[in-house]
XYZ file of C-alpha atoms in Angstrom:
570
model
C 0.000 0.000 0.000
C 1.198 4.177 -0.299
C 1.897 5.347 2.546
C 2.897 9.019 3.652
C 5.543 7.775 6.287
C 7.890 5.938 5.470
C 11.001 4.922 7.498
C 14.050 6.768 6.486
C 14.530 10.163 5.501
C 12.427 11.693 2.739
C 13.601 13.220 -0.454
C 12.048 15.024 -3.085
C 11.978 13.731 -6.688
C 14.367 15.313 -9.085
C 11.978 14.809 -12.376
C 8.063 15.624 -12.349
C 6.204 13.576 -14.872
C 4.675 15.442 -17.665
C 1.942 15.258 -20.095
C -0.169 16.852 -22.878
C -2.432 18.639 -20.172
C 0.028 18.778 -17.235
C 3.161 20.896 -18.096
C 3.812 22.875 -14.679
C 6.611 21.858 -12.517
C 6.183 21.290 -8.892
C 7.812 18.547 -6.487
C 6.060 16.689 -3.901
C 6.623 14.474 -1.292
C 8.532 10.880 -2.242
C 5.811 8.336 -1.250
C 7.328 4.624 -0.161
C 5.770 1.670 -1.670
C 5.808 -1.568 0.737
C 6.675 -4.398 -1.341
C 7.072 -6.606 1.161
C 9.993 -9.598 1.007
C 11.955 -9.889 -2.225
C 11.146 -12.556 -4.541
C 13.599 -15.289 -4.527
C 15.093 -15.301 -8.267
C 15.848 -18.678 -10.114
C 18.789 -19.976 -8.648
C 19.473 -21.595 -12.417
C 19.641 -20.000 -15.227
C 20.415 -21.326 -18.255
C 19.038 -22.010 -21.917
C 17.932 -24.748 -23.519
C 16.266 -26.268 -26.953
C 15.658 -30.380 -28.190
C 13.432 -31.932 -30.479
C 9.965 -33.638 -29.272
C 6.561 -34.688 -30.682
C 3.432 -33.083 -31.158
C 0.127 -34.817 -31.933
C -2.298 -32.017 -33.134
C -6.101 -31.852 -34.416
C -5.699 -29.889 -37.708
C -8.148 -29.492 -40.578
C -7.194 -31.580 -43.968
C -7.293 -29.256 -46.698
C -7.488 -30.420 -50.031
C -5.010 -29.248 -52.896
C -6.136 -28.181 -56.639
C -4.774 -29.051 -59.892
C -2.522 -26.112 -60.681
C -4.323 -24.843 -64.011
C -1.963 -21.788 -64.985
C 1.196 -19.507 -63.899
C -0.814 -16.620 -63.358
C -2.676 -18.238 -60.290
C -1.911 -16.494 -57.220
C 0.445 -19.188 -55.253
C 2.185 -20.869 -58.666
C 4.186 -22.715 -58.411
C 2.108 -23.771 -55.858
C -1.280 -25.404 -55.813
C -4.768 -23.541 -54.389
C -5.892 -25.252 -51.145
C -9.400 -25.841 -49.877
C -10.818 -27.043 -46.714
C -12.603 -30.350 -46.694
C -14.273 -29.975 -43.245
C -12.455 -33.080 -41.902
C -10.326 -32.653 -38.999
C -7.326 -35.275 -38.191
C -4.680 -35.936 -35.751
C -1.172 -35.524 -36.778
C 2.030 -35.959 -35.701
C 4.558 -33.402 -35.926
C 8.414 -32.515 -35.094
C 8.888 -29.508 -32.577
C 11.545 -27.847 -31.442
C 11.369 -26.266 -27.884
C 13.446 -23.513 -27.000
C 13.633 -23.338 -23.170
C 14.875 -20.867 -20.119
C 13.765 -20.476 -16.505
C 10.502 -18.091 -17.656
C 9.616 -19.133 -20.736
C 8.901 -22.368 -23.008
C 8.663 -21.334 -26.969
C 7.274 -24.403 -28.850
C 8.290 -23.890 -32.799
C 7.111 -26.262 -35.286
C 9.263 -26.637 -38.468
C 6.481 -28.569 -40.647
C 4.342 -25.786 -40.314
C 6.088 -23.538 -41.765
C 8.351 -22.954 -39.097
C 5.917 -21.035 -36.941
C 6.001 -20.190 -33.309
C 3.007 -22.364 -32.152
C 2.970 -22.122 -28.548
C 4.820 -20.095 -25.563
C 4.125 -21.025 -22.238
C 4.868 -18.559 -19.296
C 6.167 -19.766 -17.013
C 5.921 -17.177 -14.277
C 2.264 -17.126 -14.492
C 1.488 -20.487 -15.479
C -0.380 -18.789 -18.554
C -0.200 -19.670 -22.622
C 0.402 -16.408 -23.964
C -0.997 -17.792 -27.794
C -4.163 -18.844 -27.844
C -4.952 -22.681 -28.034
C -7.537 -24.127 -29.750
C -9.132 -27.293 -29.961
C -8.025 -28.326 -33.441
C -5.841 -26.032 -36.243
C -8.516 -24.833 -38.025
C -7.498 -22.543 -41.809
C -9.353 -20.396 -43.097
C -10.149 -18.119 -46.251
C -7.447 -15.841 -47.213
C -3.855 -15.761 -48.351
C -2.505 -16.316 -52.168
C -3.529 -20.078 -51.901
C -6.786 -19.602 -50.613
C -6.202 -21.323 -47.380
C -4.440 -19.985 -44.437
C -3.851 -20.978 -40.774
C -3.891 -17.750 -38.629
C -2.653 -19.840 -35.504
C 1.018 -18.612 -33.966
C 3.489 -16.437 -34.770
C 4.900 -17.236 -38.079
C 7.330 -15.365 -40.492
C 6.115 -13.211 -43.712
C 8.581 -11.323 -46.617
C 5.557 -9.187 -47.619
C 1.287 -8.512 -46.965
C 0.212 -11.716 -46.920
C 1.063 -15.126 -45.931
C 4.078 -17.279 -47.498
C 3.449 -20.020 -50.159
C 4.819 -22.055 -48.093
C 3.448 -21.288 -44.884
C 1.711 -24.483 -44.567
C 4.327 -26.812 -45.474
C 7.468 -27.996 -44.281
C 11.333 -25.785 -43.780
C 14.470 -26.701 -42.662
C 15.941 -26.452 -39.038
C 18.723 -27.257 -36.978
C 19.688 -26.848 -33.897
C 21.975 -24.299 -32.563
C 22.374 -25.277 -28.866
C 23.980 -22.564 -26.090
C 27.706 -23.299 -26.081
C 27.621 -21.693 -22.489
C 25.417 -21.221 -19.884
C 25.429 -17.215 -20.227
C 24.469 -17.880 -24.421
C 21.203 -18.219 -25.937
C 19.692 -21.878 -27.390
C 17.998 -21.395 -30.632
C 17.048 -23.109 -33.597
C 17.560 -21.921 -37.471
C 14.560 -22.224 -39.882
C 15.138 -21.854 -43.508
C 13.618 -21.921 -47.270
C 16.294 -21.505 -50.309
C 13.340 -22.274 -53.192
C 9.783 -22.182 -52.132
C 9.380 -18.357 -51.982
C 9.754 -17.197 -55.784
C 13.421 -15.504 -55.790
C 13.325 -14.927 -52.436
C 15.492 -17.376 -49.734
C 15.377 -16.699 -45.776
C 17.226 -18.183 -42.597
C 15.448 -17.200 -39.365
C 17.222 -17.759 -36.028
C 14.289 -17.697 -32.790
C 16.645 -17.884 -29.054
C 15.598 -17.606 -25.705
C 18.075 -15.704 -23.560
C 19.518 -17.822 -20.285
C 18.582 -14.882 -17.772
C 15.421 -13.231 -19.518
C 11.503 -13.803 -20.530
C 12.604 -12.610 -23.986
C 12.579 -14.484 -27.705
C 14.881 -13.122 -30.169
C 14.430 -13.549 -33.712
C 17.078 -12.690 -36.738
C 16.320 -12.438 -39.798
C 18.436 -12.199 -43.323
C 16.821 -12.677 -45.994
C 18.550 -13.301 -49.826
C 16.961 -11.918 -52.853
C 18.778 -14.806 -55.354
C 17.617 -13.160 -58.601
C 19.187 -10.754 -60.781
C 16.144 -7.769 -60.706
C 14.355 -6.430 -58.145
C 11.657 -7.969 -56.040
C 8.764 -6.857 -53.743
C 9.690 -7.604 -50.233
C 8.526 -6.500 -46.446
C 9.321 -9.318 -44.240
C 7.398 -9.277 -40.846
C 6.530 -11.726 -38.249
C 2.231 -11.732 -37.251
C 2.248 -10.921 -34.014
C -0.604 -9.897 -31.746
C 0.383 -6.529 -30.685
C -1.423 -6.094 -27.323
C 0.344 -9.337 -25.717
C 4.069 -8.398 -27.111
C 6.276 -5.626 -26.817
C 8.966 -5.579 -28.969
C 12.194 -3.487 -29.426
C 14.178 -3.553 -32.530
C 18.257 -2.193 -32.350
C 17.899 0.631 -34.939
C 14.193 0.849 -35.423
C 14.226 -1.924 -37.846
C 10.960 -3.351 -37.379
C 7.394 -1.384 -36.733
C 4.243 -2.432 -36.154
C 2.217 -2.076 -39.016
C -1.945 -2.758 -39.831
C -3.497 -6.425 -39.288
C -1.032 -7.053 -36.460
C 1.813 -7.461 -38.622
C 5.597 -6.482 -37.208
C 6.804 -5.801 -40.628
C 10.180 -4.469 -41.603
C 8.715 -1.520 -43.198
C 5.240 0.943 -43.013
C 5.321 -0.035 -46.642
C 6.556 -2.217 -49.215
C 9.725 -2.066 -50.104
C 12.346 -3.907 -52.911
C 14.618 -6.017 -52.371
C 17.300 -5.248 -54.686
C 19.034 -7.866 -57.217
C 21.013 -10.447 -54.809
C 20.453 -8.078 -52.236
C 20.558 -9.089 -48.670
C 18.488 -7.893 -45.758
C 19.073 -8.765 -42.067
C 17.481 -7.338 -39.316
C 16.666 -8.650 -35.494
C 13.496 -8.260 -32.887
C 13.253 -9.093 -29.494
C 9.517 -10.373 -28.247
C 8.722 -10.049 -24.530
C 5.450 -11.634 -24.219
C 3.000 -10.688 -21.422
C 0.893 -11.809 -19.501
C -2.529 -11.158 -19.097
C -2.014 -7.049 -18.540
C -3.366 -4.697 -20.790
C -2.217 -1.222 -20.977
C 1.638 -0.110 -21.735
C 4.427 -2.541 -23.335
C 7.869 -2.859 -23.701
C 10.729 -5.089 -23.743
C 11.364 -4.467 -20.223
C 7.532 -5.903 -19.256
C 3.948 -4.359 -19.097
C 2.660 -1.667 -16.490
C -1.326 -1.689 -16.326
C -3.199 0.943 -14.058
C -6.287 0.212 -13.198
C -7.962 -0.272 -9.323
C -4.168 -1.103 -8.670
C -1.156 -0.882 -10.378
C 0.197 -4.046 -11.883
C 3.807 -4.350 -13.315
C 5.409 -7.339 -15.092
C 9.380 -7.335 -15.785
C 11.435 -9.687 -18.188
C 14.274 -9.525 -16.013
C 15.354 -8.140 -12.662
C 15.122 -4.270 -11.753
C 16.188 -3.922 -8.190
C 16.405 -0.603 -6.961
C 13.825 0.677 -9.363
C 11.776 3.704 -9.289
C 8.573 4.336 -9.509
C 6.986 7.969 -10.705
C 3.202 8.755 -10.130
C 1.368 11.423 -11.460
C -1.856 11.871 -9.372
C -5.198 13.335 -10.662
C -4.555 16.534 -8.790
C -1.167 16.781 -10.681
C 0.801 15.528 -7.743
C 4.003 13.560 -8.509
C 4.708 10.468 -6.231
C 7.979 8.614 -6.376
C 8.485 5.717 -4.524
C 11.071 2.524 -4.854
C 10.366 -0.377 -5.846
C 12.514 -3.609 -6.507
C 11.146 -5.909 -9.517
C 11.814 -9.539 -10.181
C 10.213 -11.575 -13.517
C 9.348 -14.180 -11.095
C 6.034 -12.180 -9.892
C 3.745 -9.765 -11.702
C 3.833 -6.635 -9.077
C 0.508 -5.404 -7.760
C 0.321 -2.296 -5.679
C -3.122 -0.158 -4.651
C -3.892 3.511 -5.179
C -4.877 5.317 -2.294
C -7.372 7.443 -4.153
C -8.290 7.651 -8.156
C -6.388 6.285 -10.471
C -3.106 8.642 -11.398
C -2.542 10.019 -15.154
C 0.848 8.691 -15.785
C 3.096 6.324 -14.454
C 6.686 6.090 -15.236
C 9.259 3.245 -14.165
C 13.083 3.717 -13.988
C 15.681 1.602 -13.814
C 18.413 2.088 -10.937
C 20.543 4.218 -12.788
C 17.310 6.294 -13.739
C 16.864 4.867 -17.196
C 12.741 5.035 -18.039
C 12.149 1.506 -18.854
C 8.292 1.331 -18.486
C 5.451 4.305 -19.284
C 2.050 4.548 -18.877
C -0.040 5.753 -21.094
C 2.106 5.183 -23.908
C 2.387 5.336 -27.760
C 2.023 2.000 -29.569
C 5.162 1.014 -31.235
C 5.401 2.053 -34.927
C 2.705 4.387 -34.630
C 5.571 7.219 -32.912
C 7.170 9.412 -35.141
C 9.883 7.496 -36.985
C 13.149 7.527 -34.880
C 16.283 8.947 -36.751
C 17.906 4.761 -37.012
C 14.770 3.836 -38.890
C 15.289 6.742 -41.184
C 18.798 5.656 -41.569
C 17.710 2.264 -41.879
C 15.301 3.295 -45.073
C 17.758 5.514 -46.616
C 20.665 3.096 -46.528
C 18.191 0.216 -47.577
C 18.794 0.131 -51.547
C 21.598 -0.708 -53.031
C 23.668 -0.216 -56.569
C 24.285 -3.399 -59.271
C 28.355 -2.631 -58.895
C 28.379 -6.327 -57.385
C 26.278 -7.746 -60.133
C 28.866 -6.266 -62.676
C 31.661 -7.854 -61.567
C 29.852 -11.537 -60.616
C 28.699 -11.318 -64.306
C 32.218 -10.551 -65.197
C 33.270 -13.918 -63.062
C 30.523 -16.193 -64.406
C 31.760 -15.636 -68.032
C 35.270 -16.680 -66.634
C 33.356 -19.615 -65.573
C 32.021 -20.484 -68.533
C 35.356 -19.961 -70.497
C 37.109 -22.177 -67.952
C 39.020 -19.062 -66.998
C 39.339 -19.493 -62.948
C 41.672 -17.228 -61.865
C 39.856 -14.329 -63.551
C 36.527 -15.488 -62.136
C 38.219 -16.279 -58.406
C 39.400 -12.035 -58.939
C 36.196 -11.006 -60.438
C 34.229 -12.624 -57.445
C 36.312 -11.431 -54.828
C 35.733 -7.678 -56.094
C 31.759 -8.408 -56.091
C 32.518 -9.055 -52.399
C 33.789 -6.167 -51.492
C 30.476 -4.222 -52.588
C 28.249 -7.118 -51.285
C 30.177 -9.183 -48.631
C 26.801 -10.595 -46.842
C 25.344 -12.577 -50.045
C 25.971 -16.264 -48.968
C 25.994 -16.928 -52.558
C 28.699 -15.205 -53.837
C 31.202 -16.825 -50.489
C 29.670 -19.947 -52.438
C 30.349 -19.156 -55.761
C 34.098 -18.070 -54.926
C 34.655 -21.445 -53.078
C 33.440 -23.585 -55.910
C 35.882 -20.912 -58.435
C 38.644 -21.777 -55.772
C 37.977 -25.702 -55.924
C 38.498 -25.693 -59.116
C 42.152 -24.147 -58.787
C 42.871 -26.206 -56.337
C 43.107 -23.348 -53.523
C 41.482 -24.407 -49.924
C 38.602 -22.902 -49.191
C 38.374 -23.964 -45.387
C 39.785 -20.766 -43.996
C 37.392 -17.923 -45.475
C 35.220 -18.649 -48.074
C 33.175 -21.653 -46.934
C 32.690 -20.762 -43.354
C 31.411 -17.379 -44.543
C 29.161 -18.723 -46.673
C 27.891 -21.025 -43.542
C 27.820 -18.060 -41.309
C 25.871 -16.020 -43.319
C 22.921 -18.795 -44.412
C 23.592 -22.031 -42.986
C 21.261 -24.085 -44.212
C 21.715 -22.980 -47.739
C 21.727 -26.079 -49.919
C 23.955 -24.856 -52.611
C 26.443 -25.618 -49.277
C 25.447 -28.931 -48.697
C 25.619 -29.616 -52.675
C 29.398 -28.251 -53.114
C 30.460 -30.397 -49.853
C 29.276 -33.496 -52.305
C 30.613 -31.806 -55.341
C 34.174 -31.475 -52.945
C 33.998 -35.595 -52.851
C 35.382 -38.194 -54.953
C 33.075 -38.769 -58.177
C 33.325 -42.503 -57.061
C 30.085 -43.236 -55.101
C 28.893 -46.405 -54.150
C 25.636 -47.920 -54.985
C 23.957 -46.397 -52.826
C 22.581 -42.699 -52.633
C 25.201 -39.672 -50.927
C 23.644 -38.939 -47.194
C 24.694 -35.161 -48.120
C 22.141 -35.386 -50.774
C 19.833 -37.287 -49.046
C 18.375 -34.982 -46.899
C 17.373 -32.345 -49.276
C 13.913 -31.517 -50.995
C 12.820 -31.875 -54.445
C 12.736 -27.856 -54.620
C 16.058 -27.537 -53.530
C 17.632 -29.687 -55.639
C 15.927 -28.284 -58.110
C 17.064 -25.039 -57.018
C 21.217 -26.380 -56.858
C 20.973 -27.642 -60.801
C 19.857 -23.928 -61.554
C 22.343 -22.529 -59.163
C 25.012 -24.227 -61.151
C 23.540 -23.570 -64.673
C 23.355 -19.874 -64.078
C 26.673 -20.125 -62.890
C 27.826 -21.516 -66.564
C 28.849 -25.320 -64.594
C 27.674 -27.950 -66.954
C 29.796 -30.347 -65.649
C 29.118 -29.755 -62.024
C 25.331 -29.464 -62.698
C 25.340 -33.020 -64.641
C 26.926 -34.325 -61.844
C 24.533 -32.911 -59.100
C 21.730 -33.765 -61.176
C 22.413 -37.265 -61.784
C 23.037 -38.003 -57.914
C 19.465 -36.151 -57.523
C 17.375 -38.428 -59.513
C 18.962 -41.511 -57.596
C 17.139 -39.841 -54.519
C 13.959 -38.015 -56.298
C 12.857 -38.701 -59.972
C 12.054 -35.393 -60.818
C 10.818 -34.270 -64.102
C 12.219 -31.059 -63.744
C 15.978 -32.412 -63.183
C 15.560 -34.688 -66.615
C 15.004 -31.531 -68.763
C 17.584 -29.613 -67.680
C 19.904 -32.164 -68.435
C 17.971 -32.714 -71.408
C 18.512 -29.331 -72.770
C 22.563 -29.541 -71.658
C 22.752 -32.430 -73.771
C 21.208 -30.381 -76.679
C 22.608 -27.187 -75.702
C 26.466 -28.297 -75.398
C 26.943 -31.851 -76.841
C 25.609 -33.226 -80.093
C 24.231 -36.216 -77.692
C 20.666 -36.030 -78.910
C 19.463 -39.818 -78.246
C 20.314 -39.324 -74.750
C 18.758 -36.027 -74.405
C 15.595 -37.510 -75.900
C 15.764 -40.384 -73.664
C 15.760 -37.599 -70.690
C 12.468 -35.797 -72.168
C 10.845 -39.144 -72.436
C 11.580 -39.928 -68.848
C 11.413 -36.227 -68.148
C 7.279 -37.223 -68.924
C 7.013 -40.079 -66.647
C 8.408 -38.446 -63.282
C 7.373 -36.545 -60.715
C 5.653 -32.725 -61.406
C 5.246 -31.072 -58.869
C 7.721 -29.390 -58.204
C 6.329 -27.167 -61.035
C 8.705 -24.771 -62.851
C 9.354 -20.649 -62.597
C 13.047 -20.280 -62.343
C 14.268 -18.299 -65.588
C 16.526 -21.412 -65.985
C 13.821 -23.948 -66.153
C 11.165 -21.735 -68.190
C 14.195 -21.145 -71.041
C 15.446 -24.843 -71.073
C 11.291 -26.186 -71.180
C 10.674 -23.396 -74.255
C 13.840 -24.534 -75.826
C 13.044 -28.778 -75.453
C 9.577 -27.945 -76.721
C 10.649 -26.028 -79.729
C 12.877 -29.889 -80.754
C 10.170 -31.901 -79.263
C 6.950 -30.624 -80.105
C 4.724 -33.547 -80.057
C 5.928 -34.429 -76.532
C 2.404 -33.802 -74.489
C 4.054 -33.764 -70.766
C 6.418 -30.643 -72.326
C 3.249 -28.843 -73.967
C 1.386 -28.719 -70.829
C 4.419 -27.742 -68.585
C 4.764 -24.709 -71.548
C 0.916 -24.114 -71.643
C 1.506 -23.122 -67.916
């Protein structure tokens, strides 16, 4: 309770709150607050994250025939519910500390499904009975359940399906555990890692983000996470991230392009709270109503608490904060007009009422962060320059011509890859810089995982490469492009012949199809891939500029080859 007497000598407070209809300055009396005994903090800290298994109810949506290029989510089929609901079983990854347990589940599109508080014993998404989708989003059917990540308005074409993850454990028990989600081929030009942590010592989630645009022009882009803004706040380094309409934390207020091979990273940290309405930050929530309430995300002893009363008093009073325990204290009287808290060095960490976050006037860093968002094409220049070294079997020119593109655009994963392949091939080891670059920078990038094969003896055994194994019709797919726009016929028939002993793609048969007819004068075998090309699998169906010039090339020698026609007709 406030109380006018406390022990100790009084003070007056140096700063007097202000606000839109209280500007005079006048200092009261310090109130003292009686908290009572301190919370006992966890006497372990440390971060954690494993795999485990989730049986969920979830609505069985039905997919369409894909009927034409120009639908909405191609190369992706439209979805529609069937009003059946099923139990499935699905891999999660939990990322856990002492306050919170974040529950992310890579085979739905790598959303944040559940996060359990653990100071209040409260689910801060809501759960429903069964995953339910519903109308919307460029395939028709979307599931609004979770947090889950966006690179523009509406949801990804993928959203619904399965990424790739791996673990990235806490080396220390003062690091964060996280996990790294990632998509190199389902997003039209577009590729993304996504790191989500939990801190060892806070109720926080941090998420990175870097996102690669992999084509050669421009593309629409404002990546975002769907968040729920009234049970978050958020705080992004340089103003990176605002809240924007439908409850979207999106990069930008507006759309934005993502220049040609272009990378974007930016971070967020998430404090979730819960069950108080009013003020947010990433230090906790403050809520005034018959009492004041204050949640922390991690410990404020010797903070301060300012009061500004309805008769334009200001009341100061200490207060020590824990996460453990949401802080409730009662008013003496009406309820005040503002309420500020300060850490102990006098830092404001907490206000009440306050401005939702993206709806303040921009801050100068996300000016900055606008203004020094495009780019120039100097780094396309000279990677063009090194790919027709490539292609003329000219490798010292290309390893030069690469490493200048680096200098303009040293965060591209693809380029690190693209030297270490150049350097392979003279026989230079690419251990040191290159490679572990590349890794750094997008570690789940398959091109990676298909030069560590390439880096092997051609002498397999009968059985398929585990490096290989692993990896999804769309991103091999996406490797025999890599290496054809990279002017690599040799490395590309290699790669796609180790494919096709794991997935019998139809894609994968024409592009070595149109090698065949492109470079050699081996036109039985090429015909032999275009026949088989029309047995295997579609989907994957094809958009690349690689794929739609090798299909309008095969049909234009093949033109009474129906599987070809209708993958043109598209």
């Amino acid at each position: 309770m406030w109380e006018s007497n406390p022990p100790g000598p009084l003070t007056k407070p140096r700063t007097v709150l202000k606000t839109a209809e209280h500007t005079s300055t006048h200092s009261l009396p310090i109130y003292y607050v009686r908290v009572g005994e301190l919370p006992v903090t966890s006497g372990e800290m440390g971060a954690d994250v494993f795999e485990e298994s989730l049986r969920l109810p979830i609505g069985i949506l039905e997919a369409l025939p894909v009927a034409s290029s120009q639908d909405r989510g191609y190369p992706f089929p439209q979805l529609v519910p069937t009003g059946l609901i099923d139990e499935r079983e699905f891999g999660a990854v939990v990322l856990d500390n002492p306050f919170l347990r974040v529950t992310v589940v890579p085979g739905l599109g790598g959303r944040i499904l559940r996060v359990y508080d653990k100071r209040t014993s409260a689910e801060i998404l809501p759960v429903r009975e069964a995953l339910l989708a519903v109308a919307g989003g460029p395939r028709g059917a979307m599931l609004p359940d979770g947090i889950q990540f966006r690179l523009g308005p509406e949801d990804r074409l993928n959203a619904l399906g399965s990424v790739a993850f791996q673990l990235d454990p806490a080396q220390a028990e003062e690091e964060d555990a996280g996990v790294w989600l990632s998509e190199s081929a389902m997003c039209r030009g577009l590729s993304w890692h996504l790191r989500i942590s939990v801190p060892p010592d806070r109720a926080e989630i941090h998420v990175l983000a870097r996102v690669l645009n992999r084509t050669d022009s421009g593309l629409s882009y404002n990546a975002g996470l769907t968040l729920d803004q009234s049970s978050w706040g958020a705080e992004s380094p340089r103003g990176e991230v605002v809240f924007a309409r439908d409850s979207v934390l999106s990069r930008f207020a507006d759309v934005a392009v993502l220049g040609p091979r272009q990378v974007d990273s930016w971070s967020v940290k998430l404090a979730p709270v819960s069950g108080l309405s009013g003020s947010t930050s990433l230090a906790g929530a403050l809520e005034v109503g018959s009492n004041l309430r204050i949640q922390v995300t991690r410990p404020f002893p010797g903070a301060k608490v300012l009061l500004l009363t309805a008769t334009d008093e200001t009341l100061e009073a200490p207060l020590d904060l824990y996460p453990e325990l949401i802080k409730e204290v009662p008013f003496n009287g009406p309820s005040p007009k503002a309420v500020v808290v300060r850490d102990s060095a006098g830092v404001e960490v907490l206000r009440w009422p306050s401005v939702a976050l993206g709806a303040k006037a921009v801050p100068p860093y996300a000016e900055l962060e606008v203004s020094a968002f495009s780019m120039g094409t100097r780094h396309l220049a000279f990677a063009s320059h090194a790919i027709e070294a490539l292609a003329a079997k000219d490798f010292a020119t290309a390893d030069a011509e690469f490493e200048q593109a680096l200098l303009y655009n040293g965060d591209d994963p693809l380029l690190w890859w693209a030297k270490a392949v150049t350097q392979r091939k003279l026989g230079v080891e690419t251990e040191l810089v290159e490679l572990p670059n590349a890794h750094y920078l997008a570690p789940l990038e398959p091109a990676l995982r298909a030069e560590a094969f390439l880096s092997q003896s051609s002498h397999q055994g009968r059985e398929g490469n585990p490096l290989v194994k692993s990896l999804s019709p769309e991103d091999l797919i996406e490797v025999a492009c890599l290496l054809l726009e990279h002017r690599l016929p040799d490395e590309a028939t290699r790669w796609i012949n180790e494919a096709l002993r794991h997935h019998d793609l139809a894609m994968l048969h024409y592009l070595q199809a149109d090698m065949l007819m492109e470079g050699t004068r081996m036109a039985t075998e090429a015909a032999q891939h275009v026949m088989l090309g029309g047995r295997a699998q579609v989907p994957p169906y094809p958009w690349r500029a690689v794929e739609l010039a090798a299909l309008s090339r095969l049909h234009g020698r093949f033109p009474e080859d129906a599987a070809l026609a209708a993958l043109v007709r598209l």
